[in-house]
């Protein structure tokens, strides 16, 4: 149920908001998107890793998800991001994976990364 809800929130409900925010606020345009399309066409079932420099507090999570749409994206966050009262679950639902703090949680982090 969690995976289905996560997919619906991430790829259906939040996508129009992400697209409008990026276009209206930043007039964002992707250059070289055909390279990503070619990759998605040739490696449909493969995972990809996008390293995005953190330059904007809110838009940095939107840009990679727009570039690889309709493929689901997951992003690594500080654990405080998912421990926020009231909206922590939503952040996790949208694809946030908290980075580990100790060796015990590192094993779980590696397991989650391998799964996704």
PDB file of C-alpha atoms in Angstrom:
ATOM      1  CA  UNK A   1       0.000   0.000   0.000  1.00  0.00           C
ATOM      2  CA  UNK A   2       2.873   2.359   0.893  1.00  0.00           C
ATOM      3  CA  UNK A   3       4.549   1.859  -2.507  1.00  0.00           C
ATOM      4  CA  UNK A   4       1.296   2.501  -4.409  1.00  0.00           C
ATOM      5  CA  UNK A   5       0.529   5.634  -2.376  1.00  0.00           C
ATOM      6  CA  UNK A   6       4.113   6.817  -2.805  1.00  0.00           C
ATOM      7  CA  UNK A   7       3.919   6.342  -6.576  1.00  0.00           C
ATOM      8  CA  UNK A   8       0.599   8.207  -6.771  1.00  0.00           C
ATOM      9  CA  UNK A   9       1.861  11.113  -4.639  1.00  0.00           C
ATOM     10  CA  UNK A  10       5.224  11.333  -6.381  1.00  0.00           C
ATOM     11  CA  UNK A  11       4.343  10.788 -10.035  1.00  0.00           C
ATOM     12  CA  UNK A  12       0.714  11.859 -10.330  1.00  0.00           C
ATOM     13  CA  UNK A  13      -0.276  14.363  -7.642  1.00  0.00           C
ATOM     14  CA  UNK A  14       2.977  16.261  -7.110  1.00  0.00           C
ATOM     15  CA  UNK A  15       4.215  16.335 -10.721  1.00  0.00           C
ATOM     16  CA  UNK A  16       1.974  19.218 -11.919  1.00  0.00           C
ATOM     17  CA  UNK A  17       2.979  21.260  -8.856  1.00  0.00           C
ATOM     18  CA  UNK A  18       6.667  20.569  -9.474  1.00  0.00           C
ATOM     19  CA  UNK A  19       6.412  21.452 -13.150  1.00  0.00           C
ATOM     20  CA  UNK A  20       4.519  24.696 -12.564  1.00  0.00           C
ATOM     21  CA  UNK A  21       6.854  25.773  -9.746  1.00  0.00           C
ATOM     22  CA  UNK A  22       9.989  25.207 -11.832  1.00  0.00           C
ATOM     23  CA  UNK A  23       8.560  26.841 -14.963  1.00  0.00           C
ATOM     24  CA  UNK A  24       6.952  29.878 -13.290  1.00  0.00           C
ATOM     25  CA  UNK A  25       9.523  30.664 -10.611  1.00  0.00           C
ATOM     26  CA  UNK A  26      12.752  29.758 -12.440  1.00  0.00           C
ATOM     27  CA  UNK A  27      11.756  29.561 -16.139  1.00  0.00           C
ATOM     28  CA  UNK A  28      13.640  26.278 -16.068  1.00  0.00           C
ATOM     29  CA  UNK A  29      14.506  24.493 -19.304  1.00  0.00           C
ATOM     30  CA  UNK A  30      16.264  21.147 -19.673  1.00  0.00           C
ATOM     31  CA  UNK A  31      19.151  21.034 -22.124  1.00  0.00           C
ATOM     32  CA  UNK A  32      20.288  17.609 -23.277  1.00  0.00           C
ATOM     33  CA  UNK A  33      17.118  15.876 -22.118  1.00  0.00           C
ATOM     34  CA  UNK A  34      17.302  13.625 -25.184  1.00  0.00           C
ATOM     35  CA  UNK A  35      20.286  11.862 -23.581  1.00  0.00           C
ATOM     36  CA  UNK A  36      18.165  10.956 -20.564  1.00  0.00           C
ATOM     37  CA  UNK A  37      15.308   9.845 -22.847  1.00  0.00           C
ATOM     38  CA  UNK A  38      17.726   7.581 -24.730  1.00  0.00           C
ATOM     39  CA  UNK A  39      18.963   6.098 -21.468  1.00  0.00           C
ATOM     40  CA  UNK A  40      15.406   5.504 -20.227  1.00  0.00           C
ATOM     41  CA  UNK A  41      14.500   3.840 -23.522  1.00  0.00           C
ATOM     42  CA  UNK A  42      17.516   1.492 -23.446  1.00  0.00           C
ATOM     43  CA  UNK A  43      17.579   0.758 -19.711  1.00  0.00           C
ATOM     44  CA  UNK A  44      13.936   0.748 -18.625  1.00  0.00           C
ATOM     45  CA  UNK A  45      14.427  -1.569 -15.654  1.00  0.00           C
ATOM     46  CA  UNK A  46      17.779  -0.159 -14.530  1.00  0.00           C
ATOM     47  CA  UNK A  47      18.387   2.368 -11.780  1.00  0.00           C
ATOM     48  CA  UNK A  48      20.241   5.590 -12.406  1.00  0.00           C
ATOM     49  CA  UNK A  49      22.062   7.903 -10.040  1.00  0.00           C
ATOM     50  CA  UNK A  50      21.831  11.652 -10.496  1.00  0.00           C
ATOM     51  CA  UNK A  51      24.158  13.829  -8.480  1.00  0.00           C
ATOM     52  CA  UNK A  52      22.600  17.267  -8.122  1.00  0.00           C
ATOM     53  CA  UNK A  53      24.447  20.042  -6.348  1.00  0.00           C
ATOM     54  CA  UNK A  54      22.310  21.525  -3.582  1.00  0.00           C
ATOM     55  CA  UNK A  55      21.868  25.161  -4.642  1.00  0.00           C
ATOM     56  CA  UNK A  56      18.199  25.807  -3.873  1.00  0.00           C
ATOM     57  CA  UNK A  57      16.346  24.676  -0.806  1.00  0.00           C
ATOM     58  CA  UNK A  58      13.082  23.617  -2.437  1.00  0.00           C
ATOM     59  CA  UNK A  59      13.669  23.153  -6.169  1.00  0.00           C
ATOM     60  CA  UNK A  60      16.597  20.749  -5.837  1.00  0.00           C
ATOM     61  CA  UNK A  61      14.271  17.838  -5.193  1.00  0.00           C
ATOM     62  CA  UNK A  62      12.021  18.808  -8.097  1.00  0.00           C
ATOM     63  CA  UNK A  63      14.559  19.124 -10.910  1.00  0.00           C
ATOM     64  CA  UNK A  64      15.848  15.507 -10.960  1.00  0.00           C
ATOM     65  CA  UNK A  65      12.326  14.086 -10.695  1.00  0.00           C
ATOM     66  CA  UNK A  66      11.201  16.166 -13.678  1.00  0.00           C
ATOM     67  CA  UNK A  67      14.227  15.101 -15.705  1.00  0.00           C
ATOM     68  CA  UNK A  68      13.613  11.379 -15.228  1.00  0.00           C
ATOM     69  CA  UNK A  69       9.790  11.386 -15.208  1.00  0.00           C
ATOM     70  CA  UNK A  70       7.924   8.933 -15.293  1.00  0.00           C
ATOM     71  CA  UNK A  71      10.648   6.944 -13.510  1.00  0.00           C
ATOM     72  CA  UNK A  72      10.283   7.253  -9.735  1.00  0.00           C
ATOM     73  CA  UNK A  73      13.011   9.049  -7.892  1.00  0.00           C
ATOM     74  CA  UNK A  74      14.383   8.753  -4.405  1.00  0.00           C
ATOM     75  CA  UNK A  75      16.633  11.274  -2.718  1.00  0.00           C
ATOM     76  CA  UNK A  76      18.934  11.102   0.253  1.00  0.00           C
ATOM     77  CA  UNK A  77      18.078  13.507   3.045  1.00  0.00           C
ATOM     78  CA  UNK A  78      19.183  14.449   6.523  1.00  0.00           C
ATOM     79  CA  UNK A  79      17.180  12.415   9.097  1.00  0.00           C
ATOM     80  CA  UNK A  80      15.695  15.628  10.508  1.00  0.00           C
ATOM     81  CA  UNK A  81      13.753  16.077   7.261  1.00  0.00           C
ATOM     82  CA  UNK A  82      11.600  13.027   7.895  1.00  0.00           C
ATOM     83  CA  UNK A  83      11.303  13.603  11.639  1.00  0.00           C
ATOM     84  CA  UNK A  84       9.329  16.837  11.161  1.00  0.00           C
ATOM     85  CA  UNK A  85       6.043  16.647  13.041  1.00  0.00           C
ATOM     86  CA  UNK A  86       3.014  16.379  10.806  1.00  0.00           C
ATOM     87  CA  UNK A  87       4.777  16.233   7.419  1.00  0.00           C
ATOM     88  CA  UNK A  88       7.672  13.823   7.945  1.00  0.00           C
ATOM     89  CA  UNK A  89       5.605  10.950   6.568  1.00  0.00           C
ATOM     90  CA  UNK A  90       4.799  12.995   3.448  1.00  0.00           C
ATOM     91  CA  UNK A  91       8.465  13.736   2.819  1.00  0.00           C
ATOM     92  CA  UNK A  92       9.182  10.017   3.076  1.00  0.00           C
ATOM     93  CA  UNK A  93       6.212   9.224   0.846  1.00  0.00           C
ATOM     94  CA  UNK A  94       7.661  11.539  -1.802  1.00  0.00           C
ATOM     95  CA  UNK A  95      10.888   9.506  -1.911  1.00  0.00           C
ATOM     96  CA  UNK A  96      13.120  10.733   0.913  1.00  0.00           C
ATOM     97  CA  UNK A  97      15.633   8.218   2.264  1.00  0.00           C
ATOM     98  CA  UNK A  98      17.371   9.387   5.450  1.00  0.00           C
ATOM     99  CA  UNK A  99      21.134   9.042   5.588  1.00  0.00           C
ATOM    100  CA  UNK A 100      22.515   6.899   8.392  1.00  0.00           C
ATOM    101  CA  UNK A 101      23.859   8.214  11.697  1.00  0.00           C
ATOM    102  CA  UNK A 102      25.612   5.099  13.003  1.00  0.00           C
ATOM    103  CA  UNK A 103      26.757   1.634  11.909  1.00  0.00           C
ATOM    104  CA  UNK A 104      23.474   0.017  12.920  1.00  0.00           C
ATOM    105  CA  UNK A 105      21.421   2.351  10.721  1.00  0.00           C
ATOM    106  CA  UNK A 106      24.030   2.107   7.925  1.00  0.00           C
ATOM    107  CA  UNK A 107      23.043  -1.525   7.346  1.00  0.00           C
ATOM    108  CA  UNK A 108      19.396  -0.514   6.948  1.00  0.00           C
ATOM    109  CA  UNK A 109      20.394   2.366   4.646  1.00  0.00           C
ATOM    110  CA  UNK A 110      22.373   0.002   2.385  1.00  0.00           C
ATOM    111  CA  UNK A 111      19.464  -2.449   2.344  1.00  0.00           C
ATOM    112  CA  UNK A 112      17.028   0.297   1.304  1.00  0.00           C
ATOM    113  CA  UNK A 113      19.406   1.636  -1.363  1.00  0.00           C
ATOM    114  CA  UNK A 114      19.888  -1.870  -2.753  1.00  0.00           C
ATOM    115  CA  UNK A 115      16.123  -2.412  -2.822  1.00  0.00           C
ATOM    116  CA  UNK A 116      15.475   0.782  -4.744  1.00  0.00           C
TER     117      UNK A 116
END
